[in-house]
């Protein structure tokens, strides 16, 4: 999360909006993996203006890997972010909405809340669970004057592509991430406005093959299962030969006050942390100091996740960095395609 950019955007809204017609925005930090803090966050939210008219829930943590390679800790973390966090937030605002007999809760979910795709076991399970919760909630609170909407979308294209790409319009190729079939942030924003304005109960934003697959799953389940199984054979062969690299194996926490990036680890019930430390130079840029990983977690991609998070931060903030840590230097050499070297000074 880029806290400075959020605060800058909030200030921009204050500057450009009419204070007579709108409330000033307030930015509140929320961590779904720390459920003990949620009651205080909810209290802060409701204390701002006394009530909420609309709640848009847009949290997601994605992990892609064979089921047997995912730890129970990772499964729980994904469920916290994608299921327990959103429903806790919704339950927290419901009493206020019910007492006023007014309100709208909108869940930005995923097409994988409708379809279970291979190598997304935990992610798909979390999205199915949260979809079911809000489908049930919609019926429960309708008589109280509260609307519940869900948006099930395919992946978001952060930037439009200008290259012509030839892809196969097969079920699996579309469902597993061919970029031409994604949606833009602008399309997503318009869908949210549409759902809020019309109080539409459900919007599905996906390629027509993805939509057809939803019906195929219900009407022709054996055919659907066969297509899924056939489509992952090559991936299974690669996994047996080379192992699997998780797309998001660890969650990195950036503590700006302590100037460090941290990964919480579970070593047989014993909590441990991996840490990358940095300092601010006199010119405002960064000095990446050290990376420390518990011995039992070395060689498992923990240090790589920390290095990537720190270097991505340098790029996002358009900073320069000097490096003392040998591992970060090694990581940059092994990943020249990320463009980190441009931001590094001797």
XYZ file of C-alpha atoms in Angstrom:
346
model
C 0.000 0.000 0.000
C 1.366 3.432 -0.958
C 0.220 5.549 1.978
C 1.687 8.818 0.692
C -0.127 8.496 -2.632
C -3.413 7.769 -0.876
C -3.029 10.848 1.297
C -2.067 12.951 -1.719
C -5.142 11.717 -3.583
C -7.348 12.496 -0.581
C -5.930 16.019 -0.488
C -6.580 16.383 -4.211
C -10.216 15.438 -3.643
C -10.474 18.047 -0.900
C -8.999 20.707 -3.166
C -11.141 19.926 -6.206
C -14.491 19.182 -4.532
C -17.201 21.497 -3.272
C -17.282 21.298 0.563
C -20.974 22.198 0.523
C -21.855 19.153 -1.579
C -19.358 16.554 -0.366
C -17.752 15.304 2.822
C -13.972 15.569 3.135
C -12.306 12.178 2.575
C -10.495 10.370 5.356
C -7.845 7.684 4.821
C -7.834 4.866 7.385
C -5.368 1.980 7.366
C -6.928 -1.487 7.383
C -5.178 -4.867 7.551
C -7.468 -7.863 7.026
C -4.763 -10.230 8.259
C -4.947 -8.584 11.694
C -8.561 -9.238 12.660
C -8.087 -7.908 16.189
C -7.758 -4.356 14.830
C -10.956 -4.459 12.752
C -13.360 -3.323 15.531
C -11.260 -0.194 16.100
C -11.126 0.491 12.369
C -14.895 0.117 12.073
C -15.349 2.488 14.991
C -13.099 5.056 13.300
C -15.048 4.730 10.048
C -18.446 5.201 11.663
C -17.171 8.029 13.870
C -16.224 10.042 10.772
C -19.782 10.963 9.810
C -21.956 8.757 11.990
C -22.957 6.267 9.307
C -22.128 4.817 5.895
C -24.275 5.080 2.789
C -22.148 2.692 0.733
C -19.445 0.129 1.438
C -17.270 -1.065 -1.460
C -15.132 -4.083 -0.545
C -12.210 -4.524 -2.910
C -9.634 -6.691 -1.153
C -7.880 -9.600 -2.801
C -4.855 -11.798 -2.287
C -4.038 -14.223 -5.073
C -1.842 -17.293 -4.957
C -1.151 -19.764 -7.756
C 0.437 -23.138 -6.994
C -0.361 -26.848 -6.700
C -2.413 -27.536 -3.584
C 0.228 -29.734 -1.973
C 2.868 -27.000 -2.177
C 0.849 -24.413 -0.235
C 1.294 -24.170 3.509
C -1.670 -24.004 5.859
C -0.387 -20.589 6.923
C -0.738 -19.348 3.351
C -4.226 -20.874 3.077
C -5.295 -19.039 6.242
C -3.799 -15.748 5.084
C -5.648 -15.896 1.761
C -8.904 -16.704 3.560
C -8.354 -13.785 5.962
C -7.895 -11.278 3.145
C -10.480 -12.661 0.719
C -13.184 -13.965 3.070
C -12.965 -13.256 6.802
C -11.870 -9.640 6.350
C -14.672 -8.657 3.955
C -17.426 -10.371 5.943
C -16.163 -8.851 9.208
C -16.284 -5.411 7.621
C -19.786 -6.012 6.251
C -21.072 -7.298 9.594
C -19.586 -4.272 11.315
C -21.532 -1.742 9.236
C -24.803 -3.697 9.035
C -26.281 -2.565 12.388
C -25.948 1.082 11.368
C -27.465 0.436 7.938
C -30.310 -1.670 9.331
C -31.207 0.971 11.914
C -31.425 3.573 9.131
C -33.084 1.111 6.719
C -30.709 2.315 4.057
C -27.348 1.324 2.628
C -25.537 -0.432 -0.181
C -22.770 -3.025 0.149
C -20.795 -3.864 -2.987
C -18.305 -6.723 -3.205
C -15.693 -6.651 -5.953
C -15.014 -10.367 -6.243
C -13.604 -12.532 -9.056
C -14.776 -14.804 -11.838
C -13.117 -17.516 -9.767
C -15.928 -17.117 -7.280
C -17.986 -18.801 -10.002
C -15.405 -21.197 -11.455
C -12.712 -23.315 -9.822
C -9.539 -23.160 -11.906
C -6.613 -25.599 -11.479
C -3.670 -24.407 -9.377
C -5.865 -21.797 -7.660
C -7.318 -24.048 -4.958
C -7.151 -21.684 -1.996
C -7.844 -18.551 -4.013
C -10.884 -20.086 -5.724
C -12.144 -21.468 -2.407
C -11.927 -18.038 -0.768
C -13.716 -16.376 -3.681
C -16.459 -19.022 -3.724
C -16.924 -18.598 0.020
C -17.231 -14.821 -0.056
C -19.560 -14.981 -3.080
C -21.869 -17.367 -1.226
C -21.841 -15.173 1.877
C -22.926 -12.045 0.026
C -25.497 -13.951 -2.053
C -27.091 -15.101 1.208
C -26.736 -11.671 2.788
C -28.537 -10.038 -0.143
C -31.718 -11.966 0.616
C -31.426 -11.480 4.380
C -31.197 -7.684 4.345
C -33.466 -6.846 1.420
C -36.458 -6.209 3.685
C -34.307 -3.807 5.700
C -33.847 -1.592 2.655
C -30.215 -2.582 2.102
C -28.852 -3.469 -1.332
C -26.057 -5.981 -1.893
C -24.197 -6.152 -5.205
C -21.360 -8.339 -6.437
C -19.019 -7.874 -9.388
C -17.307 -11.006 -10.682
C -14.513 -10.014 -13.015
C -11.586 -11.523 -14.820
C -8.109 -10.104 -14.188
C -7.387 -6.381 -14.427
C -5.070 -5.059 -17.120
C -3.147 -2.330 -15.320
C -2.033 -0.820 -18.616
C -3.538 -1.174 -22.096
C -1.553 -3.239 -24.548
C -0.911 -1.939 -28.048
C 0.631 -5.123 -29.354
C -1.360 -7.557 -31.422
C -1.330 -10.890 -29.668
C -2.537 -14.133 -31.140
C -4.199 -16.367 -28.576
C -6.332 -19.444 -28.582
C -9.889 -18.827 -27.451
C -9.968 -22.074 -25.506
C -11.629 -22.251 -22.126
C -8.392 -22.819 -20.265
C -6.328 -20.197 -22.104
C -8.950 -17.552 -21.407
C -9.564 -18.538 -17.797
C -5.884 -18.767 -16.897
C -4.873 -15.342 -18.039
C -4.467 -14.296 -21.655
C -4.030 -10.533 -21.402
C -6.238 -9.486 -24.342
C -9.214 -10.837 -22.393
C -8.658 -8.746 -19.263
C -10.539 -5.591 -18.323
C -9.198 -2.102 -17.749
C -9.370 -0.155 -14.470
C -11.702 2.300 -16.209
C -14.109 -0.492 -17.125
C -14.075 -1.698 -13.542
C -14.746 1.798 -12.194
C -17.693 2.197 -14.573
C -19.091 -1.181 -13.493
C -18.922 -0.119 -9.846
C -20.759 3.120 -10.631
C -23.344 1.181 -12.625
C -23.956 -1.276 -9.794
C -24.289 1.505 -7.233
C -26.494 3.662 -9.435
C -28.891 0.945 -10.579
C -28.578 -1.269 -7.481
C -27.903 -4.168 -9.799
C -27.482 -7.366 -7.837
C -24.746 -8.980 -9.911
C -22.387 -8.015 -12.729
C -20.111 -10.504 -14.485
C -17.210 -8.941 -16.380
C -15.461 -11.595 -18.423
C -14.792 -12.934 -21.902
C -17.751 -14.794 -23.404
C -15.898 -18.116 -23.069
C -15.535 -17.532 -19.337
C -19.246 -16.834 -19.089
C -20.016 -19.951 -21.128
C -17.796 -21.977 -18.818
C -19.943 -20.957 -15.854
C -22.981 -22.531 -17.507
C -20.967 -25.521 -18.735
C -19.889 -26.207 -15.160
C -23.553 -26.542 -14.127
C -25.076 -28.121 -17.237
C -22.225 -30.327 -18.462
C -19.983 -30.917 -15.435
C -18.186 -33.996 -16.787
C -17.243 -32.156 -19.974
C -16.044 -29.168 -17.982
C -13.906 -31.342 -15.689
C -12.392 -33.119 -18.699
C -11.420 -29.829 -20.340
C -9.831 -28.572 -17.128
C -7.886 -31.798 -16.613
C -6.652 -31.918 -20.203
C -5.570 -28.300 -20.135
C -3.248 -28.658 -17.153
C -1.298 -31.717 -18.304
C 1.568 -29.657 -19.672
C 1.707 -27.633 -16.471
C 1.800 -30.832 -14.443
C 4.701 -32.122 -16.535
C 6.614 -28.880 -15.970
C 5.931 -29.118 -12.262
C 7.315 -32.662 -12.062
C 10.434 -31.673 -14.002
C 11.255 -28.267 -12.596
C 9.124 -27.698 -9.522
C 6.671 -24.853 -9.130
C 7.367 -21.196 -8.525
C 4.539 -19.626 -6.596
C 3.275 -16.338 -7.968
C 2.810 -14.802 -4.512
C 4.361 -17.109 -1.918
C 4.858 -14.570 0.862
C 3.121 -11.425 2.029
C 5.561 -8.554 2.514
C 4.719 -5.823 5.021
C 6.341 -2.414 4.583
C 6.864 -0.558 7.858
C 7.858 2.953 6.855
C 8.392 4.164 10.411
C 10.822 1.357 11.220
C 12.228 1.478 7.674
C 11.990 -2.192 6.943
C 10.190 -4.820 4.890
C 8.991 -7.841 6.857
C 7.604 -11.311 6.139
C 5.931 -13.182 8.980
C 6.784 -16.881 8.959
C 5.428 -19.902 10.799
C 8.042 -22.508 11.683
C 6.031 -25.367 13.130
C 3.925 -23.078 15.293
C 6.822 -20.783 16.206
C 6.438 -17.299 14.759
C 9.505 -15.877 13.033
C 10.237 -12.917 10.782
C 12.406 -12.239 7.773
C 13.496 -8.609 7.507
C 15.027 -6.292 4.927
C 16.290 -3.063 6.488
C 16.973 0.253 4.810
C 17.815 3.830 5.752
C 17.160 7.233 4.245
C 20.142 8.993 2.748
C 20.758 12.706 3.184
C 19.491 13.323 -0.358
C 16.164 11.633 0.418
C 16.913 8.435 -1.452
C 17.401 4.976 0.071
C 20.253 2.833 1.271
C 19.347 -0.871 1.274
C 21.273 -2.239 4.233
C 20.656 -5.917 4.915
C 18.406 -8.926 4.446
C 17.908 -11.392 7.293
C 16.076 -14.707 6.828
C 15.714 -17.456 9.474
C 17.943 -20.400 8.628
C 15.052 -22.848 8.234
C 13.528 -20.654 5.504
C 16.636 -19.980 3.450
C 16.518 -21.108 -0.146
C 12.712 -20.885 -0.253
C 12.307 -17.534 -1.981
C 11.844 -15.451 1.166
C 14.810 -13.164 0.518
C 13.752 -12.805 -3.121
C 10.293 -11.637 -2.045
C 11.822 -9.051 0.282
C 14.260 -7.818 -2.362
C 11.532 -7.532 -4.973
C 9.270 -5.570 -2.620
C 12.037 -3.129 -1.709
C 13.186 -2.602 -5.293
C 9.625 -2.232 -6.558
C 9.152 0.455 -3.913
C 12.241 2.274 -5.195
C 10.820 2.236 -8.725
C 7.290 3.246 -7.703
C 8.592 6.217 -5.727
C 11.067 7.143 -8.482
C 13.949 6.987 -6.044
C 17.611 6.140 -6.286
C 19.176 3.542 -4.011
C 22.592 2.444 -2.869
C 23.103 -1.130 -1.702
C 25.178 -2.736 1.022
C 23.361 -6.075 1.025
C 25.089 -8.694 -1.131
C 21.861 -10.603 -1.735
C 20.013 -7.611 -3.181
C 22.937 -7.014 -5.544
C 22.722 -10.661 -6.599
C 18.948 -10.412 -7.072
C 19.342 -7.406 -9.387
C 21.948 -9.236 -11.470
C 19.657 -12.259 -11.800
C 16.637 -10.149 -12.783
C 17.907 -7.589 -15.321
C 14.545 -7.500 -17.121
C 12.902 -5.656 -14.207
C 14.904 -2.490 -14.869
C 16.166 -2.115 -11.301
C 19.708 -1.204 -12.353
C 18.633 2.231 -13.597
C 17.702 3.201 -10.041
C 20.878 1.923 -8.381
C 23.862 4.098 -7.518
C 27.304 2.892 -6.438
